[in-house]
């Protein structure tokens, strides 16, 4: 039987091959000698001789001259573009070998090219100067990387300014400035000085975050109280400075001492099922005894309590009386997306908790993507949801200090699509949001909107349509200007390749949009005022900015 099947299969295969051969042979006879590229246009004999622009950096409106060859044949039928913006040709100074043009007033850094008869000829890069520039004194060179493999993320999610002028960085990287090793990785947390130099002075991170995604999304310094000067870190991890299996006892949140080491507690006389192993009579555990069963997106500290925000379903606390050196027992309480805990990690049941059902309220019917805290301790959450605790809340909601929906928040109908980013500026007392929405509380808003502190629309802000992508990060500077980044390529009629600076009224800021292409995503920023303007550090998954490769962190100068 098997032999018969094999014979039939071979016969079928032979027939298929013959049929295919006959078909191909027929096709060859039919189309023999045909040129698949026949009919194509011959390239024009027009070339650029100049490889660079002199001077190296120019201003919008400057008149430039570049050397070309063969332009006279097309002198009445060509156009010049600088980074997709058409430039005015100075005809009196243009001939067969010389092209003279004006840099468009709205142009930004990018290549220039000539188009004629449907063909394009690319020339040198035009570097347009202005009030925004990459800080040449910034000492980050290789930035955040991941030496596990080429596909692992190395994103920086958060930057926390320290009192002495240094910064902590939190993210998904395991190497920074090529200082990590296989035995001692830089696990999602690093320290840099004020000028960007990597430094371990005064810190003992060790191996950093381990387990789960080995990622730190949020770093928050505790400003006052008995734990002042320590840090709360949140993200996706199960250990800190340890790779031992029985030390994987953290649940996506931890407290670090001021030197960056895990705030831990030595226990004596713990349960020991193996009394012959006397060293297991004691144990070391995290002093901050709190955790959740999902990713922590944001952490906040207010009145010596810690607010944990993310996409989790349960709060977890280690039950020490029944835990041993090798096995930890946890108490679980259903707490969706938001929980408030005391400084020892115990849950505050007066926040977002129903004592009769012994669990949290419903929470959001979607994902929380970002959050902020106002000075009075009220949280504002944004994301993909349309209700919170059963109350209408289109992608944005403010919570009272007990976790209930604050109906006095004036966001009204909210956004008609996702809000990805929210930032508050204490100097301007304004909130800026970004995302995929096209309207906000009845106002046309193409992915960006400026709000008053009570959630109402700033009526003087009028944005232009964003096309070619979305805005996934927004942040307002102390002078009122707004940084926007994303995947878009146009703002209104103006080319902006993923990065732009707006005035507080929504118009492009004159002189601040000279930079070229941006690729990646920004997740956080911090601003430092200097005599000449301000310096802004941007972190995220930043692959390219204005021709540079930032490796996920970059500092920009914003001139006055």
XYZ file of C-alpha atoms in Angstrom:
560
model
C 0.000 0.000 0.000
C 2.785 2.409 1.008
C 4.729 1.578 -2.175
C 1.641 2.335 -4.259
C 1.195 5.722 -2.587
C 4.831 6.593 -3.119
C 4.551 5.614 -6.811
C 1.453 7.774 -7.322
C 3.117 10.743 -5.607
C 6.219 10.434 -7.829
C 4.001 10.210 -10.912
C 2.115 13.356 -9.826
C 5.373 15.204 -9.133
C 6.801 14.213 -12.561
C 3.627 15.458 -14.284
C 3.751 18.780 -12.433
C 7.369 19.326 -13.440
C 6.609 18.574 -17.077
C 3.649 20.952 -17.054
C 5.734 23.707 -15.498
C 8.554 23.160 -18.009
C 6.152 23.359 -20.926
C 4.589 26.573 -19.561
C 7.950 28.245 -19.051
C 9.118 27.157 -22.507
C 5.997 28.616 -24.068
C 6.488 31.868 -22.227
C 10.109 32.075 -23.344
C 9.164 31.564 -26.989
C 6.436 34.150 -26.713
C 8.517 36.837 -25.008
C 12.014 35.992 -26.218
C 14.124 39.097 -26.654
C 11.766 41.483 -24.817
C 13.508 44.157 -22.710
C 11.644 44.604 -19.395
C 13.110 48.111 -19.090
C 12.242 49.239 -22.598
C 10.534 52.618 -22.839
C 12.277 54.116 -19.823
C 13.421 57.732 -19.902
C 17.045 58.489 -20.522
C 18.592 60.334 -17.543
C 19.171 64.047 -18.050
C 22.818 65.101 -18.259
C 22.515 67.319 -15.189
C 24.759 66.860 -12.165
C 25.915 68.622 -8.999
C 29.590 69.495 -8.803
C 29.414 70.976 -5.288
C 29.444 68.333 -2.544
C 29.027 70.749 0.359
C 27.472 74.124 1.105
C 29.555 77.137 2.012
C 29.232 78.315 4.734
C 28.537 75.106 6.650
C 25.523 76.560 8.481
C 23.221 79.079 6.806
C 20.175 81.075 7.815
C 16.707 81.061 6.322
C 16.600 83.713 3.579
C 20.321 83.491 2.776
C 21.389 83.438 -0.884
C 23.498 80.379 -1.725
C 25.502 79.367 -4.776
C 26.347 75.779 -5.754
C 28.316 74.462 -8.723
C 26.402 72.342 -11.243
C 26.933 70.970 -14.750
C 24.501 70.972 -17.668
C 21.814 73.290 -16.266
C 21.511 75.556 -19.324
C 19.479 72.996 -21.282
C 16.761 73.117 -18.626
C 17.087 76.741 -17.544
C 13.389 77.422 -18.143
C 12.139 74.089 -16.834
C 13.478 73.291 -13.372
C 12.765 73.854 -9.685
C 14.950 73.820 -6.572
C 13.898 72.361 -3.210
C 15.460 72.488 0.249
C 14.102 69.631 2.385
C 10.894 69.548 0.278
C 10.333 73.322 0.446
C 10.601 75.064 -2.935
C 13.337 77.701 -3.087
C 13.400 80.892 -5.117
C 15.958 80.778 -7.924
C 18.053 83.917 -8.501
C 17.908 83.767 -12.303
C 20.382 86.603 -12.931
C 23.111 84.566 -11.218
C 22.164 81.149 -12.572
C 23.709 79.577 -15.692
C 25.031 76.269 -17.004
C 27.577 75.831 -14.194
C 26.192 77.967 -11.381
C 22.919 77.707 -9.453
C 21.987 80.548 -7.123
C 18.922 80.328 -4.863
C 17.453 81.656 -1.623
C 17.015 79.388 1.389
C 13.225 79.341 2.024
C 12.108 81.139 5.175
C 10.281 78.004 6.344
C 13.026 75.551 5.385
C 14.729 73.228 7.841
C 17.953 71.252 7.642
C 17.953 68.658 4.863
C 19.073 67.795 1.349
C 18.608 70.135 -1.611
C 17.689 68.920 -5.070
C 16.710 69.996 -8.600
C 13.671 68.621 -10.422
C 13.249 68.851 -14.184
C 11.118 66.863 -16.655
C 9.991 64.523 -13.897
C 13.505 63.653 -12.728
C 15.231 64.622 -9.467
C 18.934 65.341 -8.901
C 20.104 65.446 -5.278
C 22.777 67.835 -4.101
C 24.478 68.607 -0.781
C 22.800 68.926 2.625
C 21.791 72.458 3.598
C 22.255 72.993 7.339
C 19.819 75.697 8.369
C 20.791 77.571 11.510
C 18.298 78.946 13.981
C 17.424 79.059 17.644
C 17.459 75.275 18.180
C 20.723 73.337 17.978
C 22.203 70.087 19.204
C 24.399 70.882 22.207
C 27.980 70.166 21.103
C 29.182 70.195 24.741
C 26.947 67.244 25.658
C 29.199 64.327 26.617
C 26.939 61.388 25.806
C 28.488 59.490 22.901
C 27.169 55.914 22.800
C 24.196 56.487 25.101
C 21.796 53.733 26.091
C 22.285 50.420 24.300
C 21.500 46.759 24.811
C 24.337 44.289 24.424
C 22.087 41.215 24.624
C 21.283 41.238 20.921
C 20.505 43.679 18.146
C 16.749 43.414 18.639
C 16.484 44.110 22.376
C 15.124 47.545 23.336
C 17.395 50.198 24.806
C 14.786 52.881 25.401
C 15.140 55.512 28.128
C 11.706 56.101 29.634
C 12.406 58.578 32.433
C 14.915 61.179 33.563
C 14.970 62.420 37.158
C 16.907 65.549 38.120
C 18.928 65.198 41.330
C 19.624 67.977 43.866
C 23.360 68.045 43.089
C 22.910 68.575 39.367
C 23.199 64.956 38.241
C 20.423 62.890 36.639
C 19.110 59.356 37.046
C 17.957 57.625 33.864
C 15.482 54.748 33.843
C 14.726 52.485 30.918
C 15.037 49.150 29.122
C 18.784 49.307 28.435
C 21.443 47.034 29.935
C 24.408 49.127 28.866
C 25.250 52.816 28.928
C 28.255 54.450 27.280
C 29.615 50.900 26.761
C 30.340 50.532 30.487
C 28.149 47.484 31.073
C 29.441 43.911 31.045
C 27.798 40.495 30.955
C 28.617 39.956 34.616
C 27.670 43.474 35.678
C 25.060 44.919 33.303
C 23.645 48.402 33.708
C 20.143 47.127 34.308
C 17.730 49.854 33.316
C 19.208 52.575 35.535
C 22.207 54.876 35.159
C 23.535 58.167 36.472
C 24.943 61.010 34.387
C 26.449 64.323 35.431
C 25.001 67.652 34.423
C 27.049 67.656 31.210
C 26.033 64.114 30.238
C 29.111 62.220 31.418
C 28.379 58.735 32.755
C 29.282 58.508 36.439
C 28.961 55.958 39.231
C 30.093 58.404 41.899
C 27.973 58.001 45.040
C 25.711 55.259 43.627
C 25.539 51.469 44.060
C 23.037 50.240 41.496
C 24.894 46.983 41.016
C 23.187 44.895 38.322
C 20.094 47.074 38.408
C 16.674 45.766 37.440
C 16.296 42.081 36.624
C 13.524 39.635 35.808
C 10.344 40.272 33.789
C 11.196 42.929 31.139
C 14.144 44.266 33.175
C 12.764 47.750 32.600
C 12.337 50.856 34.737
C 9.624 53.220 33.504
C 9.515 55.696 36.366
C 11.922 57.164 38.936
C 10.565 59.454 41.656
C 12.589 61.089 44.401
C 10.974 61.260 47.843
C 11.276 64.949 48.813
C 10.263 65.028 52.495
C 9.666 62.898 55.567
C 11.568 60.029 57.127
C 12.401 58.541 53.713
C 13.483 61.849 52.147
C 16.251 61.507 49.574
C 15.327 57.938 48.631
C 13.769 56.904 45.313
C 10.740 54.953 44.150
C 11.278 53.026 40.916
C 8.492 51.392 38.939
C 8.388 49.341 35.772
C 8.594 45.675 34.836
C 11.103 43.810 37.018
C 11.273 41.199 39.799
C 14.698 41.870 41.303
C 17.257 44.594 41.843
C 20.992 43.919 41.851
C 20.516 40.157 41.896
C 20.179 37.318 39.404
C 19.484 34.596 41.964
C 16.118 32.897 41.504
C 15.133 33.091 45.178
C 15.867 36.829 45.150
C 13.264 37.452 42.422
C 10.852 38.753 45.054
C 9.991 42.246 43.807
C 6.804 42.980 41.918
C 7.460 45.878 39.511
C 8.111 48.510 42.183
C 10.843 49.127 44.757
C 12.468 51.783 46.914
C 16.141 52.633 46.562
C 18.358 54.276 49.122
C 19.902 57.647 48.301
C 22.980 55.820 46.958
C 20.878 53.729 44.580
C 21.063 50.467 46.509
C 17.896 48.509 47.299
C 16.323 49.637 50.565
C 16.323 46.281 52.366
C 15.583 44.778 55.760
C 17.304 41.857 57.537
C 14.883 39.418 59.186
C 15.730 36.909 61.888
C 13.977 33.699 62.966
C 12.097 33.149 59.696
C 10.429 29.843 58.860
C 13.064 27.325 57.812
C 11.838 23.975 56.392
C 15.507 22.931 56.111
C 16.944 23.525 59.618
C 20.215 21.849 58.645
C 20.829 24.857 56.384
C 21.217 27.278 59.246
C 21.837 30.304 57.043
C 18.168 30.126 56.053
C 17.101 31.007 59.593
C 17.352 34.623 58.460
C 16.439 36.522 55.316
C 16.851 39.869 53.576
C 13.762 41.433 52.013
C 12.741 44.786 50.578
C 11.805 47.296 53.274
C 9.186 48.787 50.965
C 6.794 45.834 50.989
C 4.491 46.574 48.061
C 3.986 45.346 44.535
C 1.533 44.868 41.672
C 0.960 42.112 39.107
C 1.477 44.241 35.989
C 3.534 47.033 34.481
C 3.930 50.253 36.487
C 3.858 53.265 34.168
C 4.144 56.114 36.668
C 4.881 56.658 40.351
C 4.196 59.786 42.397
C 4.876 60.816 45.990
C 2.526 63.121 47.892
C 2.143 63.607 51.657
C 4.595 60.753 52.268
C 2.470 58.289 50.328
C 3.269 56.588 47.037
C 0.832 56.538 44.130
C 1.292 53.636 41.701
C -0.250 53.942 38.219
C -0.159 51.325 35.480
C -1.948 48.457 33.853
C -2.247 45.908 36.630
C -5.138 44.122 38.337
C -3.820 43.300 41.796
C -1.823 44.826 44.613
C 0.644 42.377 46.190
C 2.250 42.450 49.623
C 4.597 39.843 50.991
C 3.176 38.019 54.023
C 6.342 37.741 56.078
C 5.109 35.400 58.893
C 4.554 32.565 56.389
C 7.450 33.315 54.039
C 10.721 31.425 54.094
C 14.149 32.090 52.652
C 13.285 30.107 49.518
C 9.558 30.714 49.195
C 7.596 33.943 49.568
C 3.891 34.141 50.307
C 1.913 37.157 49.048
C -1.407 38.671 49.994
C -3.320 39.853 46.919
C -5.963 42.569 46.753
C -7.778 43.335 43.518
C -6.751 46.918 42.688
C -7.102 47.927 39.057
C -4.607 50.386 37.540
C -4.199 52.739 40.529
C -3.228 52.146 44.148
C -1.902 54.336 46.972
C 0.445 52.898 49.577
C 2.128 54.110 52.744
C 5.894 54.379 53.085
C 6.151 50.832 54.436
C 4.281 49.567 51.371
C 0.971 48.837 53.109
C -2.080 49.713 51.033
C -4.130 52.798 51.857
C -7.720 51.523 51.776
C -9.126 55.075 51.711
C -8.067 55.484 48.050
C -9.754 53.829 45.041
C -11.038 51.023 47.284
C -14.497 49.730 48.164
C -14.454 48.303 51.674
C -17.722 46.454 51.191
C -16.468 44.517 48.143
C -12.869 44.486 49.393
C -11.482 45.561 46.052
C -10.955 48.647 43.964
C -13.574 50.458 41.959
C -13.927 49.528 38.266
C -11.198 51.839 37.039
C -10.710 52.573 33.344
C -12.281 50.499 30.568
C -9.090 50.873 28.541
C -5.359 51.338 28.957
C -3.686 54.125 30.932
C -0.867 55.466 28.742
C 0.347 58.410 30.793
C -0.380 60.304 34.004
C 0.554 63.425 35.941
C 0.010 64.766 39.439
C -1.043 68.315 40.251
C 0.334 70.233 43.215
C -2.700 69.353 45.349
C -2.111 65.618 44.909
C -4.857 65.024 42.367
C -3.985 62.600 39.579
C -4.831 63.139 35.913
C -4.842 59.938 33.866
C -4.936 59.663 30.058
C -5.112 56.762 27.649
C -7.493 54.717 25.510
C -10.450 54.552 27.930
C -13.887 56.152 27.616
C -15.106 55.598 31.190
C -13.543 55.522 34.643
C -15.373 53.912 37.564
C -18.386 53.777 35.258
C -18.363 57.543 34.709
C -17.927 59.038 31.244
C -14.287 60.066 30.845
C -13.164 60.195 27.247
C -9.437 59.420 27.417
C -8.820 61.814 30.322
C -9.932 61.884 33.954
C -8.914 63.617 37.186
C -9.177 61.779 40.490
C -9.978 63.194 43.890
C -7.759 62.350 46.848
C -9.965 59.347 47.603
C -9.633 58.009 44.055
C -13.127 58.956 42.920
C -13.743 60.806 39.659
C -13.399 64.586 40.087
C -16.487 65.963 38.359
C -15.182 69.523 38.736
C -12.491 68.800 36.133
C -13.527 70.825 33.088
C -12.333 68.508 30.297
C -15.987 67.966 29.413
C -16.413 65.636 26.445
C -12.676 64.948 26.472
C -10.905 63.569 23.401
C -12.526 61.625 20.571
C -9.500 59.294 20.307
C -6.474 58.217 22.308
C -4.369 60.572 24.418
C -0.810 59.256 24.483
C 1.062 62.014 26.317
C 0.297 64.560 29.052
C 2.628 67.100 30.657
C 2.117 69.939 33.128
C 4.291 73.027 33.413
C 4.193 74.689 36.831
C 5.588 77.981 35.492
C 2.865 78.453 32.878
C 0.262 76.530 34.920
C -0.838 74.784 31.729
C -1.390 71.173 30.679
C -0.541 69.968 27.183
C -1.831 66.703 25.723
C -0.957 64.818 22.548
C -2.313 61.797 20.732
C -4.504 60.603 17.884
C -7.581 62.732 18.630
C -9.069 65.285 16.238
C -11.295 67.085 18.734
C -11.142 67.892 22.436
C -14.207 68.954 24.394
C -15.923 70.206 21.254
C -12.862 72.000 19.892
C -11.052 70.935 16.727
C -7.643 69.700 17.822
C -5.429 67.670 15.516
C -3.526 65.590 18.044
C -2.377 68.510 20.243
C -4.239 70.660 22.733
C -3.362 73.107 25.484
C -5.450 73.080 28.662
C -5.805 75.244 31.712
C -5.062 73.624 35.059
C -8.795 72.925 35.539
C -8.939 70.936 32.282
C -10.692 73.569 30.181
C -9.478 74.458 26.690
C -7.056 77.349 26.298
C -9.086 79.327 23.787
C -6.066 81.161 22.359
C -4.441 77.887 21.283
C -5.305 76.900 17.698
C -3.421 73.987 16.250
C -2.915 73.111 12.604
C -3.722 69.699 11.062
C -1.058 67.041 11.639
C -0.633 64.684 8.687
C 1.570 61.745 7.780
C 1.474 60.316 11.305
C 0.674 61.268 14.889
C 2.004 63.299 17.804
C 3.029 60.944 20.608
C 4.881 63.390 22.883
C 4.186 66.975 23.935
C 5.832 69.157 26.544
C 5.712 72.864 27.320
C 8.815 74.894 28.149
C 8.853 77.583 30.811
C 8.705 80.305 28.130
C 5.419 78.855 26.853
C 6.776 77.197 23.733
C 5.653 73.614 23.112
C 7.835 70.716 21.949
C 6.000 68.139 19.831
C 7.403 64.891 18.460
C 5.989 61.869 16.694
C 5.739 60.176 13.323
C 4.126 63.035 11.374
C 5.665 64.823 8.379
C 3.506 67.941 8.083
C 1.964 70.561 10.340
C -0.560 72.510 8.338
C 1.217 73.366 5.088
C 4.697 73.144 6.598
C 7.058 70.193 6.388
C 8.021 69.028 9.865
C 9.583 65.593 10.008
C 8.537 64.281 13.406
C 9.702 67.232 15.517
C 8.529 70.826 15.873
C 8.324 73.742 18.277
C 5.076 75.672 18.626
C 4.178 78.969 20.213
C 1.611 78.888 23.009
C -1.009 79.882 20.426
C -0.343 76.798 18.293
C 1.626 78.471 15.509
C 5.071 77.270 14.484
C 7.646 79.213 16.501
C 9.643 81.432 14.138
C 13.341 80.584 14.236
C 12.826 77.407 16.291
C 12.001 75.001 13.452
C 15.321 74.894 11.658
C 16.192 71.316 12.579
C 15.856 68.479 10.089
C 14.463 64.963 10.345
C 13.565 63.175 13.555
C 13.114 59.434 13.919
C 11.947 57.624 17.025
C 9.900 58.502 20.089
C 10.405 60.860 23.034
C 9.147 59.791 26.470
C 10.396 62.479 28.825
C 12.201 65.809 28.981
C 13.816 68.080 31.506
C 14.655 71.761 31.153
C 17.460 73.862 32.633
C 17.495 77.648 32.268
C 20.808 79.279 31.262
C 21.795 82.874 30.510
C 21.388 82.462 26.741
C 18.112 80.565 26.866
C 17.416 77.040 27.998
C 18.888 73.560 27.669
C 16.479 70.668 27.183
C 17.361 67.002 27.624
C 15.132 64.626 25.673
C 15.048 60.876 26.346
C 13.224 58.024 24.701
C 13.746 55.743 21.750
C 15.510 58.456 19.765
C 17.204 57.008 16.688
C 18.010 60.113 14.659
C 17.848 63.864 15.145
C 18.973 66.449 12.590
C 21.554 64.097 11.096
C 22.916 62.890 14.461
C 22.510 59.485 16.151
C 21.612 60.333 19.761
C 21.343 56.766 21.143
C 18.138 57.633 22.978
C 19.278 60.775 24.802
C 20.108 64.222 23.453
C 20.478 67.769 24.767
C 19.270 70.727 22.726
C 20.025 74.427 23.087
C 17.039 76.779 22.791
C 18.281 80.338 22.330
C 16.311 83.342 23.589
